[in-house]
mmCIF file of C-alpha atoms in Angstrom:
data_model
loop_
_atom_site.group_PDB
_atom_site.id
_atom_site.type_symbol
_atom_site.label_atom_id
_atom_site.label_comp_id
_atom_site.label_asym_id
_atom_site.label_seq_id
_atom_site.Cartn_x
_atom_site.Cartn_y
_atom_site.Cartn_z
ATOM 1 C CA UNK A 196 -5.643 -7.720 20.785
ATOM 2 C CA UNK A 197 -4.169 -4.460 19.498
ATOM 3 C CA UNK A 198 -0.559 -4.689 18.344
ATOM 4 C CA UNK A 199 1.949 -2.558 20.217
ATOM 5 C CA UNK A 200 2.762 -0.646 17.029
ATOM 6 C CA UNK A 201 -0.860 0.472 16.698
ATOM 7 C CA UNK A 202 -0.717 1.668 20.297
ATOM 8 C CA UNK A 203 2.366 3.774 19.589
ATOM 9 C CA UNK A 204 0.697 5.262 16.500
ATOM 10 C CA UNK A 205 -2.292 6.334 18.568
ATOM 11 C CA UNK A 206 0.021 7.961 21.109
ATOM 12 C CA UNK A 207 1.648 10.058 18.382
ATOM 13 C CA UNK A 208 -1.626 10.571 16.480
ATOM 14 C CA UNK A 209 -2.169 14.238 17.388
ATOM 15 C CA UNK A 210 1.330 15.163 16.238
ATOM 16 C CA UNK A 211 0.966 13.137 13.031
ATOM 17 C CA UNK A 212 -2.260 15.011 12.299
ATOM 18 C CA UNK A 213 -0.633 18.375 13.030
ATOM 19 C CA UNK A 214 2.135 17.604 10.497
ATOM 20 C CA UNK A 215 -0.224 16.651 7.656
ATOM 21 C CA UNK A 216 -0.473 20.127 6.124
ATOM 22 C CA UNK A 217 3.305 20.531 6.219
ATOM 23 C CA UNK A 218 3.717 17.212 4.402
ATOM 24 C CA UNK A 219 1.297 18.325 1.713
ATOM 25 C CA UNK A 220 3.147 21.627 1.310
ATOM 26 C CA UNK A 221 6.537 19.894 1.111
ATOM 27 C CA UNK A 222 5.286 17.354 -1.438
ATOM 28 C CA UNK A 223 6.830 14.617 0.710
ATOM 29 C CA UNK A 224 6.798 13.447 4.320
ATOM 30 C CA UNK A 225 8.579 15.744 6.730
ATOM 31 C CA UNK A 226 11.579 14.439 8.620
ATOM 32 C CA UNK A 227 9.572 14.595 11.849
ATOM 33 C CA UNK A 228 6.740 12.517 10.386
ATOM 34 C CA UNK A 229 9.250 9.894 9.290
ATOM 35 C CA UNK A 230 10.842 9.956 12.718
ATOM 36 C CA UNK A 231 7.471 9.226 14.325
ATOM 37 C CA UNK A 232 6.752 6.373 11.906
ATOM 38 C CA UNK A 233 10.180 4.822 12.436
ATOM 39 C CA UNK A 234 9.791 5.120 16.190
ATOM 40 C CA UNK A 235 6.397 3.382 16.028
ATOM 41 C CA UNK A 236 7.864 0.570 13.904
ATOM 42 C CA UNK A 237 5.131 0.534 11.248
ATOM 43 C CA UNK A 238 7.433 -0.349 8.364
ATOM 44 C CA UNK A 239 8.985 -3.226 10.359
ATOM 45 C CA UNK A 240 5.697 -5.021 10.987
ATOM 46 C CA UNK A 241 6.117 -7.466 8.076
ATOM 47 C CA UNK A 242 9.919 -7.560 8.370
ATOM 48 C CA UNK A 243 11.435 -10.869 9.546
ATOM 49 C CA UNK A 244 12.245 -11.050 13.237
ATOM 50 C CA UNK A 245 15.824 -12.069 12.511
ATOM 51 C CA UNK A 246 16.325 -8.705 10.806
ATOM 52 C CA UNK A 247 14.755 -6.561 13.512
ATOM 53 C CA UNK A 248 11.127 -6.841 12.454
ATOM 54 C CA UNK A 249 7.948 -8.217 13.979
ATOM 55 C CA UNK A 250 6.887 -10.865 11.416
ATOM 56 C CA UNK A 251 3.413 -9.671 12.389
ATOM 57 C CA UNK A 252 0.045 -10.968 11.270
ATOM 58 C CA UNK A 253 -1.111 -9.101 8.126
ATOM 59 C CA UNK A 254 -4.165 -8.001 10.111
ATOM 60 C CA UNK A 255 -1.871 -6.023 12.429
ATOM 61 C CA UNK A 256 -0.194 -4.417 9.437
ATOM 62 C CA UNK A 257 -3.533 -3.341 7.943
ATOM 63 C CA UNK A 258 -4.743 -1.940 11.267
ATOM 64 C CA UNK A 259 -1.499 0.017 11.732
ATOM 65 C CA UNK A 260 -1.752 1.540 8.258
ATOM 66 C CA UNK A 261 -5.378 2.528 8.922
ATOM 67 C CA UNK A 262 -4.362 4.106 12.233
ATOM 68 C CA UNK A 263 -1.718 6.275 10.533
ATOM 69 C CA UNK A 264 -4.013 7.229 7.637
ATOM 70 C CA UNK A 265 -6.745 8.361 10.035
ATOM 71 C CA UNK A 266 -4.378 11.141 11.113
ATOM 72 C CA UNK A 267 -2.583 11.790 7.812
ATOM 73 C CA UNK A 268 -3.550 10.113 4.553
ATOM 74 C CA UNK A 269 -0.167 10.636 2.904
ATOM 75 C CA UNK A 270 1.717 9.125 5.833
ATOM 76 C CA UNK A 271 -0.692 6.182 5.869
ATOM 77 C CA UNK A 272 -0.213 5.656 2.149
ATOM 78 C CA UNK A 273 3.578 5.566 2.475
ATOM 79 C CA UNK A 274 3.251 3.059 5.315
ATOM 80 C CA UNK A 275 0.923 0.895 3.221
ATOM 81 C CA UNK A 276 3.246 0.867 0.206
ATOM 82 C CA UNK A 277 6.697 0.900 1.783
ATOM 83 C CA UNK A 278 5.551 -1.392 4.595
ATOM 84 C CA UNK A 279 4.895 -4.345 2.289
ATOM 85 C CA UNK A 280 8.410 -4.340 0.810
ATOM 86 C CA UNK A 281 10.081 -6.069 3.792
ATOM 87 C CA UNK A 282 7.554 -8.873 3.273
ATOM 88 C CA UNK A 283 8.759 -9.457 -0.284
ATOM 89 C CA UNK A 284 12.430 -8.950 0.549
ATOM 90 C CA UNK A 285 12.127 -11.793 3.067
ATOM 91 C CA UNK A 286 11.408 -14.121 0.137
ATOM 92 C CA UNK A 287 14.572 -13.195 -1.751
ATOM 93 C CA UNK A 288 18.194 -14.290 -1.426
ATOM 94 C CA UNK A 289 19.221 -13.677 2.229
ATOM 95 C CA UNK A 290 22.334 -11.846 1.035
ATOM 96 C CA UNK A 291 20.097 -8.955 0.052
ATOM 97 C CA UNK A 292 18.385 -8.780 3.443
ATOM 98 C CA UNK A 293 21.800 -8.588 5.103
ATOM 99 C CA UNK A 294 22.825 -5.755 2.762
ATOM 100 C CA UNK A 295 19.668 -3.796 3.493
ATOM 101 C CA UNK A 296 19.146 -4.323 7.237
ATOM 102 C CA UNK A 297 22.362 -5.429 8.940
ATOM 103 C CA UNK A 298 23.503 -1.870 9.687
ATOM 104 C CA UNK A 299 20.037 -0.387 10.205
ATOM 105 C CA UNK A 300 16.845 -2.459 10.621
ATOM 106 C CA UNK A 301 14.863 0.752 9.995
ATOM 107 C CA UNK A 302 16.100 1.041 6.409
ATOM 108 C CA UNK A 303 13.159 1.689 4.070
ATOM 109 C CA UNK A 304 12.648 0.433 0.517
ATOM 110 C CA UNK A 305 10.508 2.277 -2.043
ATOM 111 C CA UNK A 306 8.959 0.931 -5.234
ATOM 112 C CA UNK A 307 7.098 1.077 -8.179
ATOM 113 C CA UNK A 308 6.475 -2.415 -9.483
ATOM 114 C CA UNK A 309 5.266 -1.511 -12.950
ATOM 115 C CA UNK A 310 7.699 -3.052 -15.482
ATOM 116 C CA UNK A 311 8.915 0.226 -16.954
ATOM 117 C CA UNK A 312 12.512 -0.899 -17.379
ATOM 118 C CA UNK A 313 14.458 -3.398 -19.439
ATOM 119 C CA UNK A 314 16.873 -5.732 -17.653
ATOM 120 C CA UNK A 315 19.356 -7.133 -20.149
ATOM 121 C CA UNK A 316 21.060 -10.368 -19.006
ATOM 122 C CA UNK A 317 24.833 -10.154 -18.487
ATOM 123 C CA UNK A 318 27.335 -12.307 -16.652
ATOM 124 C CA UNK A 319 26.279 -12.456 -12.992
ATOM 125 C CA UNK A 320 23.078 -10.486 -13.345
ATOM 126 C CA UNK A 321 21.412 -7.805 -15.442
ATOM 127 C CA UNK A 322 21.957 -4.292 -16.741
ATOM 128 C CA UNK A 323 18.879 -2.185 -16.050
ATOM 129 C CA UNK A 324 17.627 1.039 -17.624
ATOM 130 C CA UNK A 325 14.267 2.782 -17.420
ATOM 131 C CA UNK A 326 12.089 5.426 -15.824
ATOM 132 C CA UNK A 327 9.404 4.739 -13.220
ATOM 133 C CA UNK A 328 6.768 7.165 -11.886
ATOM 134 C CA UNK A 329 5.004 6.891 -8.514
ATOM 135 C CA UNK A 330 7.895 5.912 -6.209
ATOM 136 C CA UNK A 331 6.115 6.717 -2.933
ATOM 137 C CA UNK A 332 8.276 7.803 -0.014
ATOM 138 C CA UNK A 333 11.394 7.671 -2.147
ATOM 139 C CA UNK A 334 13.104 10.632 -0.443
ATOM 140 C CA UNK A 335 13.253 8.643 2.784
ATOM 141 C CA UNK A 336 14.205 5.277 1.278
ATOM 142 C CA UNK A 337 17.687 3.886 0.711
ATOM 143 C CA UNK A 338 16.662 1.174 -1.777
ATOM 144 C CA UNK A 339 14.000 0.786 -4.470
ATOM 145 C CA UNK A 340 11.983 -2.184 -5.755
ATOM 146 C CA UNK A 341 11.509 -1.751 -9.509
ATOM 147 C CA UNK A 342 9.547 -3.777 -12.036
ATOM 148 C CA UNK A 343 11.395 -4.767 -15.200
ATOM 149 C CA UNK A 344 11.031 -6.873 -18.312
ATOM 150 C CA UNK A 345 13.829 -9.319 -19.077
ATOM 151 C CA UNK A 346 15.570 -7.992 -22.172
ATOM 152 C CA UNK A 347 17.013 -9.592 -25.270
ATOM 153 C CA UNK A 348 20.473 -8.128 -24.686
ATOM 154 C CA UNK A 349 19.731 -5.156 -26.938
ATOM 155 C CA UNK A 350 17.485 -3.109 -24.704
ATOM 156 C CA UNK A 351 14.249 -4.657 -25.952
ATOM 157 C CA UNK A 352 11.864 -7.072 -24.203
ATOM 158 C CA UNK A 353 12.646 -10.716 -24.843
ATOM 159 C CA UNK A 354 9.823 -13.033 -25.815
ATOM 160 C CA UNK A 355 7.886 -14.487 -24.147
ATOM 161 C CA UNK A 356 7.401 -11.633 -21.671
ATOM 162 C CA UNK A 357 9.109 -12.190 -18.312
ATOM 163 C CA UNK A 358 8.490 -9.744 -15.437
ATOM 164 C CA UNK A 359 11.020 -9.364 -12.632
ATOM 165 C CA UNK A 360 11.243 -7.307 -9.471
ATOM 166 C CA UNK A 361 14.734 -5.915 -8.961
ATOM 167 C CA UNK A 362 16.167 -4.106 -5.941
ATOM 168 C CA UNK A 363 18.630 -1.242 -6.317
ATOM 169 C CA UNK A 364 20.556 0.821 -3.743
ATOM 170 C CA UNK A 365 20.076 4.582 -3.693
ATOM 171 C CA UNK A 366 23.385 5.121 -5.493
ATOM 172 C CA UNK A 367 22.077 3.321 -8.606
ATOM 173 C CA UNK A 368 19.003 5.447 -9.332
ATOM 174 C CA UNK A 369 18.086 9.123 -9.519
ATOM 175 C CA UNK A 370 15.011 10.668 -7.908
ATOM 176 C CA UNK A 371 13.584 13.353 -10.195
ATOM 177 C CA UNK A 372 12.343 16.354 -8.238
ATOM 178 C CA UNK A 373 9.336 18.218 -9.594
ATOM 179 C CA UNK A 374 7.595 15.079 -10.850
ATOM 180 C CA UNK A 375 4.981 14.887 -8.070
ATOM 181 C CA UNK A 376 2.606 17.831 -8.535
ATOM 182 C CA UNK A 377 -0.817 16.356 -7.791
ATOM 183 C CA UNK A 378 -4.243 17.125 -6.310
ATOM 184 C CA UNK A 379 -4.174 14.520 -3.545
ATOM 185 C CA UNK A 380 -1.732 12.410 -1.522
ATOM 186 C CA UNK A 381 0.785 15.180 -2.191
ATOM 187 C CA UNK A 382 2.724 14.343 0.949
ATOM 188 C CA UNK A 383 3.637 10.878 -0.317
ATOM 189 C CA UNK A 384 6.433 12.290 -2.483
ATOM 190 C CA UNK A 385 5.715 9.687 -5.160
ATOM 191 C CA UNK A 386 8.339 10.998 -7.552
ATOM 192 C CA UNK A 387 9.825 9.516 -10.720
ATOM 193 C CA UNK A 388 13.038 7.503 -10.492
ATOM 194 C CA UNK A 389 15.464 6.937 -13.371
ATOM 195 C CA UNK A 390 18.028 4.180 -13.856
ATOM 196 C CA UNK A 391 20.696 4.350 -16.539
ATOM 197 C CA UNK A 392 22.559 1.100 -17.206
ATOM 198 C CA UNK A 393 22.907 -0.020 -13.600
ATOM 199 C CA UNK A 394 24.293 -3.482 -12.934
ATOM 200 C CA UNK A 395 21.948 -5.586 -10.792
ATOM 201 C CA UNK A 396 23.401 -8.817 -9.355
ATOM 202 C CA UNK A 397 21.101 -11.759 -9.933
ATOM 203 C CA UNK A 398 20.546 -12.288 -6.188
ATOM 204 C CA UNK A 399 18.879 -8.856 -6.038
ATOM 205 C CA UNK A 400 16.170 -9.990 -8.454
ATOM 206 C CA UNK A 401 13.097 -12.186 -8.254
ATOM 207 C CA UNK A 402 10.610 -13.277 -10.898
ATOM 208 C CA UNK A 403 7.136 -11.886 -10.336
ATOM 209 C CA UNK A 404 5.613 -15.342 -10.735
ATOM 210 C CA UNK A 405 7.675 -16.577 -7.765
ATOM 211 C CA UNK A 406 5.991 -14.203 -5.327
ATOM 212 C CA UNK A 407 2.626 -14.314 -7.046
ATOM 213 C CA UNK A 408 1.545 -17.524 -5.324
ATOM 214 C CA UNK A 409 4.101 -18.042 -2.542
ATOM 215 C CA UNK A 410 6.535 -20.168 -4.566
ATOM 216 C CA UNK A 411 9.531 -18.085 -3.477
ATOM 217 C CA UNK A 412 8.866 -18.819 0.192
ATOM 218 C CA UNK A 413 8.725 -22.546 -0.494
ATOM 219 C CA UNK A 414 11.965 -22.443 -2.490
ATOM 220 C CA UNK A 415 13.724 -20.749 0.433
ATOM 221 C CA UNK A 416 12.216 -23.155 2.954
ATOM 222 C CA UNK A 417 10.415 -20.397 4.866
ATOM 223 C CA UNK A 418 7.965 -21.810 7.399
ATOM 224 C CA UNK A 419 6.195 -18.622 8.481
ATOM 225 C CA UNK A 420 2.729 -18.486 6.909
ATOM 226 C CA UNK A 421 3.108 -14.721 6.482
ATOM 227 C CA UNK A 422 5.614 -15.130 3.669
ATOM 228 C CA UNK A 423 3.548 -17.720 1.799
ATOM 229 C CA UNK A 424 0.716 -15.290 1.099
ATOM 230 C CA UNK A 425 0.178 -14.284 -2.560
ATOM 231 C CA UNK A 426 1.689 -11.006 -3.755
ATOM 232 C CA UNK A 427 -1.580 -9.831 -5.335
ATOM 233 C CA UNK A 428 -3.279 -10.207 -1.965
ATOM 234 C CA UNK A 429 -0.557 -8.583 0.142
ATOM 235 C CA UNK A 430 0.442 -5.651 -2.062
ATOM 236 C CA UNK A 431 -3.121 -4.260 -2.286
ATOM 237 C CA UNK A 432 -3.669 -4.790 1.446
ATOM 238 C CA UNK A 433 -1.645 -1.797 2.596
ATOM 239 C CA UNK A 434 -2.946 0.508 -0.128
ATOM 240 C CA UNK A 435 -6.602 -0.275 0.506
ATOM 241 C CA UNK A 436 -6.025 -0.072 4.261
ATOM 242 C CA UNK A 437 -4.688 3.454 3.748
ATOM 243 C CA UNK A 438 -7.790 4.466 1.772
ATOM 244 C CA UNK A 439 -10.103 3.066 4.455
ATOM 245 C CA UNK A 440 -8.116 4.826 7.189
ATOM 246 C CA UNK A 441 -8.410 8.100 5.271
ATOM 247 C CA UNK A 442 -12.189 7.650 5.161
ATOM 248 C CA UNK A 443 -12.245 6.905 8.891
ATOM 249 C CA UNK A 444 -10.330 10.118 9.543
ATOM 250 C CA UNK A 445 -12.721 12.144 7.408
ATOM 251 C CA UNK A 446 -15.719 10.676 9.232
ATOM 252 C CA UNK A 447 -14.239 11.584 12.619
ATOM 253 C CA UNK A 448 -13.688 15.200 11.515
ATOM 254 C CA UNK A 449 -17.173 15.362 9.999
ATOM 255 C CA UNK A 450 -18.836 14.270 13.242
ATOM 256 C CA UNK A 451 -16.735 16.646 15.302
ATOM 257 C CA UNK A 452 -17.570 19.621 13.098
ATOM 258 C CA UNK A 453 -21.292 18.889 12.805
ATOM 259 C CA UNK A 454 -21.770 18.799 16.569
ATOM 260 C CA UNK A 455 -22.168 22.576 16.893
ATOM 261 C CA UNK A 456 -22.835 23.548 13.280
ATOM 262 C CA UNK A 457 -25.925 25.621 12.514
ATOM 263 C CA UNK A 458 -27.429 25.363 9.020
ATOM 264 C CA UNK A 459 -28.574 28.365 6.992
ATOM 265 C CA UNK A 460 -32.131 27.593 8.101
ATOM 266 C CA UNK A 461 -31.114 28.227 11.679
ATOM 267 C CA UNK A 462 -31.529 24.582 12.624
ATOM 268 C CA UNK A 463 -28.647 22.923 14.423
ATOM 269 C CA UNK A 464 -27.306 20.114 12.266
ATOM 270 C CA UNK A 465 -27.425 17.725 15.188
ATOM 271 C CA UNK A 466 -31.220 18.088 14.941
ATOM 272 C CA UNK A 467 -31.267 17.413 11.176
ATOM 273 C CA UNK A 468 -32.312 13.758 10.716
ATOM 274 C CA UNK A 469 -31.155 13.658 7.098
ATOM 275 C CA UNK A 470 -27.556 14.664 7.825
ATOM 276 C CA UNK A 471 -27.415 12.321 10.801
ATOM 277 C CA UNK A 472 -28.877 9.462 8.769
ATOM 278 C CA UNK A 473 -26.179 9.961 6.131
ATOM 279 C CA UNK A 474 -23.468 9.992 8.789
ATOM 280 C CA UNK A 475 -24.766 6.803 10.359
ATOM 281 C CA UNK A 476 -24.985 5.012 7.035
ATOM 282 C CA UNK A 477 -21.522 6.202 5.997
ATOM 283 C CA UNK A 478 -20.056 5.031 9.292
ATOM 284 C CA UNK A 479 -21.559 1.585 8.761
ATOM 285 C CA UNK A 480 -20.184 1.378 5.213
ATOM 286 C CA UNK A 481 -16.673 2.417 6.233
ATOM 287 C CA UNK A 482 -16.726 -0.040 9.140
ATOM 288 C CA UNK A 483 -17.879 -2.810 6.798
ATOM 289 C CA UNK A 484 -14.969 -2.017 4.485
ATOM 290 C CA UNK A 485 -12.506 -2.340 7.363
ATOM 291 C CA UNK A 486 -13.967 -5.645 8.535
ATOM 292 C CA UNK A 487 -14.139 -7.217 5.077
ATOM 293 C CA UNK A 488 -10.586 -6.232 4.125
ATOM 294 C CA UNK A 489 -9.117 -7.665 7.321
ATOM 295 C CA UNK A 490 -11.337 -10.745 7.170
ATOM 296 C CA UNK A 491 -10.167 -11.634 3.658
ATOM 297 C CA UNK A 492 -6.449 -11.605 4.363
ATOM 298 C CA UNK A 493 -6.991 -13.273 7.772
ATOM 299 C CA UNK A 494 -8.930 -16.155 6.244
ATOM 300 C CA UNK A 495 -6.192 -16.657 3.659
ATOM 301 C CA UNK A 496 -3.545 -16.605 6.392
ATOM 302 C CA UNK A 497 -5.508 -19.158 8.441
ATOM 303 C CA UNK A 498 -5.832 -21.350 5.382
ATOM 304 C CA UNK A 499 -2.061 -21.425 4.931
ATOM 305 C CA UNK A 500 -1.586 -22.030 8.650
ATOM 306 C CA UNK A 501 -3.854 -25.073 8.367
ATOM 307 C CA UNK A 502 -1.755 -26.442 5.498
ATOM 308 C CA UNK A 503 -4.408 -25.921 2.836
ATOM 309 C CA UNK A 504 -3.348 -24.494 -0.537
ATOM 310 C CA UNK A 505 -4.544 -21.068 -1.638
ATOM 311 C CA UNK A 506 -6.376 -21.500 -4.943
ATOM 312 C CA UNK A 507 -6.965 -19.049 -7.745
ATOM 313 C CA UNK A 508 -10.594 -18.981 -6.592
ATOM 314 C CA UNK A 509 -9.444 -17.878 -3.126
ATOM 315 C CA UNK A 510 -7.218 -15.180 -4.579
ATOM 316 C CA UNK A 511 -9.970 -13.890 -6.864
ATOM 317 C CA UNK A 512 -12.383 -13.661 -3.939
ATOM 318 C CA UNK A 513 -9.953 -11.658 -1.805
ATOM 319 C CA UNK A 514 -9.178 -9.290 -4.689
ATOM 320 C CA UNK A 515 -12.871 -8.809 -5.477
ATOM 321 C CA UNK A 516 -13.584 -7.862 -1.892
ATOM 322 C CA UNK A 517 -10.482 -5.702 -1.528
ATOM 323 C CA UNK A 518 -11.505 -3.583 -4.521
ATOM 324 C CA UNK A 519 -15.074 -3.309 -3.282
ATOM 325 C CA UNK A 520 -13.871 -2.238 0.188
ATOM 326 C CA UNK A 521 -12.086 0.780 -1.259
ATOM 327 C CA UNK A 522 -15.003 1.861 -3.442
ATOM 328 C CA UNK A 523 -17.523 1.367 -0.643
ATOM 329 C CA UNK A 524 -15.508 3.454 1.815
ATOM 330 C CA UNK A 525 -14.876 6.314 -0.624
ATOM 331 C CA UNK A 526 -18.519 6.362 -1.708
ATOM 332 C CA UNK A 527 -19.445 6.750 1.955
ATOM 333 C CA UNK A 528 -16.932 9.581 2.289
ATOM 334 C CA UNK A 529 -18.574 11.330 -0.668
ATOM 335 C CA UNK A 530 -21.916 11.223 1.137
ATOM 336 C CA UNK A 531 -20.603 12.883 4.295
ATOM 337 C CA UNK A 532 -18.445 15.378 2.389
ATOM 338 C CA UNK A 533 -21.536 16.579 0.537
ATOM 339 C CA UNK A 534 -23.228 17.160 3.903
ATOM 340 C CA UNK A 535 -20.305 18.784 5.705
ATOM 341 C CA UNK A 536 -21.271 22.318 4.708
ATOM 342 C CA UNK A 537 -19.432 25.010 2.781
ATOM 343 C CA UNK A 538 -16.618 25.215 5.308
ATOM 344 C CA UNK A 539 -15.494 21.716 4.286
ATOM 345 C CA UNK A 540 -14.016 23.113 1.063
ATOM 346 C CA UNK A 541 -11.722 25.560 2.835
ATOM 347 C CA UNK A 542 -8.052 24.614 2.557
ATOM 348 C CA UNK A 543 -7.674 24.896 6.312
ATOM 349 C CA UNK A 544 -10.304 22.211 6.868
ATOM 350 C CA UNK A 545 -8.812 18.697 6.994
ATOM 351 C CA UNK A 546 -11.974 17.189 5.486
ATOM 352 C CA UNK A 547 -11.175 18.489 2.003
ATOM 353 C CA UNK A 548 -7.684 17.003 2.206
ATOM 354 C CA UNK A 549 -9.056 13.626 3.277
ATOM 355 C CA UNK A 550 -11.543 13.792 0.402
ATOM 356 C CA UNK A 551 -8.814 14.547 -2.162
ATOM 357 C CA UNK A 552 -6.449 11.940 -0.744
ATOM 358 C CA UNK A 553 -9.140 9.252 -0.797
ATOM 359 C CA UNK A 554 -10.006 9.854 -4.434
ATOM 360 C CA UNK A 555 -6.381 9.834 -5.540
ATOM 361 C CA UNK A 556 -5.900 6.591 -3.589
ATOM 362 C CA UNK A 557 -8.922 5.103 -5.327
ATOM 363 C CA UNK A 558 -7.319 5.801 -8.707
ATOM 364 C CA UNK A 559 -4.462 3.330 -8.057
ATOM 365 C CA UNK A 560 -4.518 0.426 -10.498
ATOM 366 C CA UNK A 561 -5.203 -2.103 -7.733
ATOM 367 C CA UNK A 562 -8.557 -0.409 -7.185
ATOM 368 C CA UNK A 563 -9.677 -0.664 -10.816
ATOM 369 C CA UNK A 564 -12.691 -2.982 -10.540
ATOM 370 C CA UNK A 565 -12.851 -4.365 -14.078
ATOM 371 C CA UNK A 566 -10.224 -7.097 -13.892
ATOM 372 C CA UNK A 567 -10.948 -8.096 -10.291
ATOM 373 C CA UNK A 568 -14.686 -8.349 -10.826
ATOM 374 C CA UNK A 569 -14.248 -10.153 -14.145
ATOM 375 C CA UNK A 570 -11.816 -12.700 -12.721
ATOM 376 C CA UNK A 571 -14.038 -13.693 -9.808
ATOM 377 C CA UNK A 572 -16.937 -15.288 -11.750
ATOM 378 C CA UNK A 573 -14.540 -16.921 -14.209
ATOM 379 C CA UNK A 574 -12.650 -18.560 -11.347
ATOM 380 C CA UNK A 575 -15.849 -19.674 -9.629
ATOM 381 C CA UNK A 576 -17.024 -21.280 -12.884
ATOM 382 C CA UNK A 577 -13.787 -23.251 -13.055
ATOM 383 C CA UNK A 578 -12.720 -21.466 -16.238
ATOM 384 C CA UNK A 579 -9.143 -20.512 -17.010
ATOM 385 C CA UNK A 580 -8.114 -16.926 -16.445
ATOM 386 C CA UNK A 581 -6.017 -15.228 -19.146
ATOM 387 C CA UNK A 582 -2.383 -14.911 -18.085
ATOM 388 C CA UNK A 583 -2.614 -11.109 -18.025
ATOM 389 C CA UNK A 584 -5.520 -11.400 -15.583
ATOM 390 C CA UNK A 585 -3.838 -13.991 -13.343
ATOM 391 C CA UNK A 586 -0.914 -11.605 -12.862
ATOM 392 C CA UNK A 587 -3.055 -9.222 -10.821
ATOM 393 C CA UNK A 588 -5.167 -11.800 -8.950
#
């Protein structure tokens, strides 16, 4: 059954698509695009019900992100990234959730999670400094999730390495304009943010290991299976869903444009078996990517619902498939782009934007296949994974 949010996205789909070029030109989402996304409720899908959200099944979240990305890749990407943050916030001290959502349940939180800052311990919390690139949607967010290393009190990482996620209000960080000049996903506005000696109360922090395997949910006594899912399964979900949705959008435009296209030989493309074969194969590959991504997170959710623990083998399998889904879908997009004709490269043709957006999305670190593919056979052999590898599985 389709979630109501997906239905609202489809209703506003034509307008979202019409705004895509403006978003790319602005280098961030337009106010109208954000208004449509807020009205649909995409970012509230994984937000707890008690704070105005839906506490939805992760499948519904993935399908909503794909639906947005089919119309505008940048908007879908922001939904996939920003939309997972309410899920993590639900696992933190409830005081923070009240600060963020009591006045406005539609408050958005940006991120980047890479530990580019040092959080020095002080009485009651930490003092944080650093600079983080790739803060998607930051212009429309009032808070930011940032990755940080626990410091030694002198601005240097303490040993052994400890990674935290910290949450700061907009007043405690600076968004640096001019730092998002890119070839694809331009409309995401993934700018740099800078923090200079901001105090972060301890209740606005969480250790990465706590959310890595659902330990934070257990510590808080959360009963909803949604919040017991592993971070390295949930965080990639929205990003890969956006990439698949982008590929679905490109395929739809390709088929629409080929219907009446005449090749240089004078043959109508709809009578060219080679182009049609490629389109059919690409459609099957993109559909397989969608099904496998949703199946993986759904099986993990069902496992938690049934009271069975999620093992490192389970996590490695989901990550392996999630990475493969993205590469399979983009490879299929490459096949249809190559057969879309010379007009596909014109800036006024949405296909070239989908193609650029998909490749930039594929370059995200969660789509790098090396670690995910390496971890899977090790876990299936019952061998220990290095700590650096476990952190992303």
